[in-house]
Coordinates of C-alpha atoms in Angstrom, one line a residue:
M193 CA 10.4 -13.7 -11.5
K194 CA 12.8 -11.1 -10.2
K195 CA 11.8 -12.0 -6.6
I196 CA 12.5 -15.7 -7.2
A197 CA 15.8 -15.0 -8.8
A198 CA 16.7 -12.7 -5.9
L199 CA 15.8 -15.4 -3.4
S200 CA 17.9 -17.9 -5.2
V201 CA 20.9 -15.6 -5.4
T202 CA 20.4 -14.8 -1.7
T203 CA 20.4 -18.5 -0.7
L204 CA 23.6 -19.0 -2.7
A205 CA 25.2 -15.9 -1.1
L206 CA 24.2 -17.1 2.4
L207 CA 26.2 -20.3 1.8
T208 CA 29.3 -18.3 0.9
L209 CA 28.9 -15.6 3.5
T210 CA 29.8 -17.7 6.5
A211 CA 32.6 -15.3 7.6
C212 CA 30.1 -12.6 8.6
G213 CA 29.8 -13.4 12.0
S214 CA 18.0 -2.0 15.2
K215 CA 14.8 1.5 15.5
S216 CA 11.3 0.3 15.7
E217 CA 8.5 2.4 14.4
N218 CA 7.0 2.4 18.0
K219 CA 9.6 2.0 20.7
S220 CA 7.0 0.5 23.0
N221 CA 6.8 -2.4 20.6
S222 CA 10.3 -3.6 21.4
T223 CA 12.0 -4.9 24.5
N224 CA 15.5 -6.1 24.9
V225 CA 15.4 -9.7 26.0
S226 CA 19.1 -10.6 26.2
V227 CA 22.2 -9.0 25.0
G228 CA 25.6 -10.6 24.6
K229 CA 28.6 -8.5 24.1
T230 CA 32.1 -9.9 23.6
D231 CA 34.8 -8.4 21.4
N232 CA 32.4 -5.8 20.0
Y233 CA 29.8 -8.4 19.0
Y234 CA 26.4 -7.3 20.1
F235 CA 22.7 -6.9 19.3
K236 CA 21.3 -4.0 21.4
N237 CA 18.9 -1.1 20.8
D238 CA 18.1 -2.3 17.3
V239 CA 21.8 -2.5 16.2
A240 CA 23.7 -5.7 15.5
N241 CA 27.4 -5.4 15.3
I242 CA 29.7 -8.2 14.2
R243 CA 33.3 -8.3 12.8
D244 CA 32.4 -7.8 9.1
L245 CA 29.2 -5.6 9.3
K246 CA 26.8 -3.5 11.3
I247 CA 23.0 -3.7 10.8
K248 CA 20.8 -1.0 12.2
I249 CA 17.0 -1.5 12.2
N250 CA 15.4 1.8 11.2
K251 CA 11.7 0.8 11.2
V252 CA 9.4 -2.1 12.1
K253 CA 5.8 -2.4 10.9
I254 CA 3.1 -5.0 10.9
I255 CA 1.5 -5.3 7.4
Q256 CA -1.9 -7.0 7.0
A257 CA -2.6 -9.4 4.1
G258 CA -3.6 -7.4 1.0
Q259 CA -2.0 -4.1 2.2
K260 CA 0.8 -2.4 0.3
G261 CA 4.0 -4.3 1.1
N262 CA 2.0 -7.6 1.6
D263 CA -0.1 -7.3 -1.5
Y264 CA -0.2 -11.1 -2.3
G265 CA 0.2 -12.5 1.2
Q266 CA -2.5 -14.6 2.9
K267 CA -1.3 -13.8 6.4
P268 CA 0.0 -10.6 8.2
V269 CA 3.8 -10.0 8.1
I270 CA 6.3 -8.2 10.2
A271 CA 8.6 -6.0 8.1
Y272 CA 11.9 -4.5 9.1
W273 CA 13.6 -1.6 7.3
Y274 CA 17.3 -1.6 8.0
S275 CA 20.8 -0.2 7.0
V276 CA 23.9 -2.4 6.5
T277 CA 27.4 -1.1 6.8
N278 CA 30.2 -3.2 5.4
K279 CA 33.3 -2.9 7.6
T280 CA 35.5 -5.1 5.3
N281 CA 36.6 -5.6 1.7
K282 CA 34.4 -8.8 1.6
E283 CA 31.5 -8.9 -0.9
I284 CA 28.4 -8.2 1.2
D285 CA 25.0 -7.3 0.0
P286 CA 22.1 -6.1 2.3
N287 CA 19.9 -9.1 1.7
S288 CA 22.6 -11.7 2.5
A289 CA 23.9 -9.7 5.5
W290 CA 20.5 -9.8 7.1
M291 CA 19.9 -13.5 6.5
A292 CA 23.4 -14.4 7.8
V293 CA 22.8 -12.5 11.1
F294 CA 19.1 -12.7 12.0
Q295 CA 16.5 -15.4 12.7
A296 CA 12.9 -14.5 13.6
T297 CA 10.7 -16.8 15.8
Q298 CA 7.3 -16.7 17.6
S299 CA 6.4 -18.9 20.5
D300 CA 3.1 -20.3 21.7
N301 CA 2.2 -22.7 24.5
N302 CA 3.4 -25.7 22.4
A303 CA 6.4 -24.7 20.3
E304 CA 8.8 -22.1 19.1
H305 CA 8.1 -21.4 15.4
T306 CA 10.7 -20.2 12.9
L307 CA 9.2 -17.5 10.7
D308 CA 9.6 -17.7 7.0
V309 CA 10.9 -14.8 4.9
T310 CA 8.3 -13.6 2.5
A311 CA 8.2 -11.1 -0.4
L312 CA 10.1 -7.8 -0.2
P313 CA 7.8 -5.4 1.7
D314 CA 9.2 -2.3 -0.1
S315 CA 9.5 -2.3 -3.9
K316 CA 12.0 0.6 -3.9
Y317 CA 14.7 -2.0 -2.9
L318 CA 13.8 -4.5 -5.6
D319 CA 16.8 -3.6 -7.8
S320 CA 19.3 -2.8 -5.0
Q321 CA 18.8 -5.6 -2.5
M322 CA 21.7 -7.6 -4.0
D323 CA 24.0 -4.6 -4.6
K324 CA 27.6 -5.2 -3.2
I325 CA 28.3 -2.7 -0.4
K326 CA 31.7 -1.1 -0.6
K327 CA 34.0 -1.1 2.4
G328 CA 32.7 1.6 4.8
G329 CA 29.6 2.0 2.7
T330 CA 26.0 1.8 4.1
V331 CA 23.0 0.5 2.0
K332 CA 19.3 0.3 3.1
N333 CA 17.0 -2.6 2.5
A334 CA 13.9 -4.2 3.9
V335 CA 12.7 -7.8 4.8
A336 CA 9.5 -9.3 5.9
Y337 CA 8.5 -12.5 7.8
T338 CA 5.1 -14.2 7.6
L339 CA 3.6 -14.2 11.2
H340 CA 2.6 -17.5 12.8
D341 CA 0.0 -15.6 14.8
T342 CA -1.0 -12.0 15.5
K343 CA -0.6 -12.0 19.3
S344 CA 2.8 -13.5 20.2
A345 CA 5.8 -11.2 20.1
V346 CA 8.4 -11.8 17.4
K347 CA 11.8 -12.7 18.8
L348 CA 14.6 -11.5 16.5
T349 CA 17.9 -13.3 17.4
A350 CA 21.3 -12.1 16.1
N351 CA 24.2 -14.4 15.6
K352 CA 27.9 -14.0 14.6
G353 CA 27.0 -15.0 11.0
I354 CA 25.6 -18.2 9.7
G355 CA 25.8 -20.9 12.3
G356 CA 27.6 -18.5 14.6
E357 CA 27.3 -17.9 18.3
K358 CA 24.2 -16.0 19.5
I359 CA 25.0 -12.4 20.4
G360 CA 21.6 -11.2 21.5
S361 CA 17.9 -11.1 20.9
Q362 CA 15.1 -8.6 21.0
N363 CA 11.3 -9.0 21.2
Y364 CA 8.9 -7.0 19.0
N365 CA 5.4 -6.9 20.4
L366 CA 2.6 -7.1 17.8
T367 CA 0.0 -5.3 19.9
K368 CA 0.2 -1.8 21.5

């Protein structure tokens, strides 16, 4: 029930966080695809920087269905552990910050598939994922996406907040 409530609050927060606008576990699993940099807005080397916040990806992991962190999932997920720094006096929480900036996709021969966010992959963030980050403060969190397939790279695209201009993208390969 807490997860459903957190997702509902996150959705509401995303609608109000329109003004907001990374290190993998195995570096060989990531490749910069494109990087945009204007006025200190960028997504490069696992770090997304926009006016209101900075998000650093600390770890990336594939979790198979039934494993810890994907206990109830029917498909494998890609999980990101990250830190969010609030650079303003705005109310920003780690969950909404990630959702406002990033979108994950996988492509195959026929289409580009938007990946769905799934259950929190690390229970230690269950009670803190919606905490308000103070100006200058940094809070850690995690997020996971259900994979469309287990072969195609996941493309993580960063934007200048919800509906904002694309600032860069990075691919995370699923195989070594």
